[in-house]
GROMACS .gro file of C-alpha atoms in nm:
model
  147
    1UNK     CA    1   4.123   8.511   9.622
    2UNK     CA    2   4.123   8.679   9.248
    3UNK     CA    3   4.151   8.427   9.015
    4UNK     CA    4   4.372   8.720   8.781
    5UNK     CA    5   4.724   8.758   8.828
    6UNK     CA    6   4.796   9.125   8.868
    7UNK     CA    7   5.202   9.244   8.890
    8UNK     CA    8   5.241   9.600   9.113
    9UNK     CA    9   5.528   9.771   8.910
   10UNK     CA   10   5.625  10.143   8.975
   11UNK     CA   11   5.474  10.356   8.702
   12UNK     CA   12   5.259  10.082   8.519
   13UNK     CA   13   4.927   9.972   8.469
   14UNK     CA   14   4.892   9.638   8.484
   15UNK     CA   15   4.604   9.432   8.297
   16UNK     CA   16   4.471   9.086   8.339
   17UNK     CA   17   4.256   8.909   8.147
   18UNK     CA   18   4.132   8.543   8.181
   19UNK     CA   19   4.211   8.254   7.897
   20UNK     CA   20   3.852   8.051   7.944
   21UNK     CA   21   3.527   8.126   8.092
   22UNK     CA   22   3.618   7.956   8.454
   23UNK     CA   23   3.908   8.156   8.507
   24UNK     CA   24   4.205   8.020   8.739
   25UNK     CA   25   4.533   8.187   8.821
   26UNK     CA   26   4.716   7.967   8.581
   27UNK     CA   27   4.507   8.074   8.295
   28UNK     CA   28   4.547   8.415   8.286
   29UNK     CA   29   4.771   8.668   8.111
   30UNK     CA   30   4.906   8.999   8.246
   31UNK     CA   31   5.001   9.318   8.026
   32UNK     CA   32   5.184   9.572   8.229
   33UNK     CA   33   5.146   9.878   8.008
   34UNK     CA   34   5.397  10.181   8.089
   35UNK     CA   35   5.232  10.538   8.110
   36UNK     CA   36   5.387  10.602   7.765
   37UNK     CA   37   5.256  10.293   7.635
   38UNK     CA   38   4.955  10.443   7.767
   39UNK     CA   39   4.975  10.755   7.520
   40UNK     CA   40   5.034  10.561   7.244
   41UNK     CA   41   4.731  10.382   7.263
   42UNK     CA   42   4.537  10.673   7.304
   43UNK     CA   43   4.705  10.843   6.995
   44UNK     CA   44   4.575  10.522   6.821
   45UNK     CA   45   4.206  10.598   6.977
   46UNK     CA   46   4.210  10.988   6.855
   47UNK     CA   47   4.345  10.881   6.497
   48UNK     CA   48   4.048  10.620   6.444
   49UNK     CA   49   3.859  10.848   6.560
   50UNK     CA   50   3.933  11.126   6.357
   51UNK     CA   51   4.011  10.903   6.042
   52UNK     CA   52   3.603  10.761   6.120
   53UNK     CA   53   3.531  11.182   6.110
   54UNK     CA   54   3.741  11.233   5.800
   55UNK     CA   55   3.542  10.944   5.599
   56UNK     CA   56   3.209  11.077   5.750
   57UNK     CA   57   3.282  11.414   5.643
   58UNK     CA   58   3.384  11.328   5.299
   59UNK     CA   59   3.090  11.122   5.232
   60UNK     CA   60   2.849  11.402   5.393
   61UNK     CA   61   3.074  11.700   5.186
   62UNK     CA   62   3.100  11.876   5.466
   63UNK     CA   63   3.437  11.882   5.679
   64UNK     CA   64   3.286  12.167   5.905
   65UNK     CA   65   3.145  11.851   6.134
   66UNK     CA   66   3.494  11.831   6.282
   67UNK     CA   67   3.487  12.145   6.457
   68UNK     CA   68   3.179  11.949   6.657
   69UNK     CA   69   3.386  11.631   6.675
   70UNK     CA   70   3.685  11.829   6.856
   71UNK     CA   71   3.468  11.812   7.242
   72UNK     CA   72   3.354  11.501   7.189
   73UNK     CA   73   3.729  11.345   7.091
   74UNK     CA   74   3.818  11.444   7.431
   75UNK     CA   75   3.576  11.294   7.576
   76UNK     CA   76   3.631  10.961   7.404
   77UNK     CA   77   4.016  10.958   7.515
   78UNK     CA   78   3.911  11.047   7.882
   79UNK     CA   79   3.667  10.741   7.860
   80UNK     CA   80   3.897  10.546   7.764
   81UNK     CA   81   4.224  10.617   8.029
   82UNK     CA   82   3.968  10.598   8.268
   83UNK     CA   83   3.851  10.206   8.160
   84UNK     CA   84   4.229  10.151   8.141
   85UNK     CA   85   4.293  10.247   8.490
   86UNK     CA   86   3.961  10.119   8.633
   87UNK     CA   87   4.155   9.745   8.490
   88UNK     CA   88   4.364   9.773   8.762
   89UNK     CA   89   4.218   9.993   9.076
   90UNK     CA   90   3.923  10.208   9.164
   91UNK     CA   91   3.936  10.592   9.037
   92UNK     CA   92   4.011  10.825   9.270
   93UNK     CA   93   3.740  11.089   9.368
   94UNK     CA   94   3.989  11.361   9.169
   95UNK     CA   95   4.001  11.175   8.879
   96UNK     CA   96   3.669  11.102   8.890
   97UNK     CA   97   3.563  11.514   8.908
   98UNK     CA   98   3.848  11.563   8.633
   99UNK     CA   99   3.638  11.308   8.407
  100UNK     CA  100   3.285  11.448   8.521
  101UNK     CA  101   3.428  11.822   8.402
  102UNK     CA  102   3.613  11.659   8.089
  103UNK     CA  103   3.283  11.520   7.982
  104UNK     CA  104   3.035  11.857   8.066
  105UNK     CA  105   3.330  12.072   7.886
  106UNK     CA  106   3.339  11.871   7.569
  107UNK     CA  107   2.985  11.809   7.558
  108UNK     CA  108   2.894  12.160   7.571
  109UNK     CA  109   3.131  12.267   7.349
  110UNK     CA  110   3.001  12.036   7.095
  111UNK     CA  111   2.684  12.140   7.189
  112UNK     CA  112   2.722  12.449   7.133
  113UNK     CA  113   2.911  12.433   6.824
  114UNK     CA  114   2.652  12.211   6.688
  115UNK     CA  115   2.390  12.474   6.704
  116UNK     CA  116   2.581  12.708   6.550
  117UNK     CA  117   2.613  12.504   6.242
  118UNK     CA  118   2.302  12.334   6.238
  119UNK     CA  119   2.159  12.406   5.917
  120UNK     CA  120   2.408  12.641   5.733
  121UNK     CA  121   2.625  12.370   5.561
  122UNK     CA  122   3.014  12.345   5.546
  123UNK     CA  123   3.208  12.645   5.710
  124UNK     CA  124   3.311  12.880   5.442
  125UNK     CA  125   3.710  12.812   5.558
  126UNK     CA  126   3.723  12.438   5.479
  127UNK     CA  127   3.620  12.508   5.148
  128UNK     CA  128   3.894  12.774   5.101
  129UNK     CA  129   4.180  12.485   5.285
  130UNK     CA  130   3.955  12.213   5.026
  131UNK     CA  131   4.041  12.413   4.740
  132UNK     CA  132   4.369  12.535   4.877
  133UNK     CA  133   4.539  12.196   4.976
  134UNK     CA  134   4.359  11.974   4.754
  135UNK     CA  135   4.606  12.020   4.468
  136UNK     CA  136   4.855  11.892   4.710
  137UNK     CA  137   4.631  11.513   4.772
  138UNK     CA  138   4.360  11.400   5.029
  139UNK     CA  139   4.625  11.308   5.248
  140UNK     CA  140   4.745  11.618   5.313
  141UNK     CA  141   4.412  11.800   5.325
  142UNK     CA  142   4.385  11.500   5.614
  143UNK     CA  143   4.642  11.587   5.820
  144UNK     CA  144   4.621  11.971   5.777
  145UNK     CA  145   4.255  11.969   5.881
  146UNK     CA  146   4.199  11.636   6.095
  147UNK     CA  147   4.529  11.661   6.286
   0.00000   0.00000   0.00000
């Protein structure tokens, strides 16, 4: 018998987590998350991770390195809906080949995107959008670029 209390709702993920170390059913906690629950979260996941690119870029002066970061954001947000569903049941062997593909698709394109630009600094349009939208604040420049 699972010592986690899982509740099977139509169109939910459930989670459950355990209170102390020698779990029992009375000590744990269940979060059933909704599918659009689910896309929040992951909107959360792509802005840190394009807010951690952002800072990185303007610390490095070069906001090219989000054209690599693009493949590998996908990657992260395929990651992670596949941890959030593994909380609850095995993947399936198509969701499993749809995360194997995800994950050669954004790598590669990263990759290759990566050796482009290896080398020849920032990309000779973020300066022109720098110059361009800077007049107009670093938060803007963030979301025209970043988002």
């Amino acid at each position: 018998m699972s010592p986690y209390i899982v509740l099977e709702c139509p169109n939910h993920y459930s989670i459950s987590f355990p209170l102390s170390p020698h779990p029992s059913p009375l000590t744990c906690y269940t979060v059933s998350m909704t599918s659009f629950t689910l896309y929040i979260i992951s909107l959360c996941v792509v802005l840190v991770y394009t807010t951690s690119l952002f800072i990185l870029a303007q610390y490095k002066k070069d906001n090219s390195i989000i054209d690599i970061g693009y493949g590998i954001g996908f990657i992260i947000v395929a990651y992670f809906l596949a941890v959030m569903r593994l909380q609850t049941s095995p993947l399936p062997a198509h969701s499993v080949l749809i995360l194997l593909l995800i994950t050669v698709w954004g790598a590669r394109l990263s990759y290759r995107i990566y050796q482009k630009n290896k080398g020849k600094g920032e990309d000779f349009r973020y300066g022109a959008w720098r110059k361009e939208w800077s007049e107009k604040g670093l938060l803007y420049y963030y979301v025209r670029a970043y988002l």
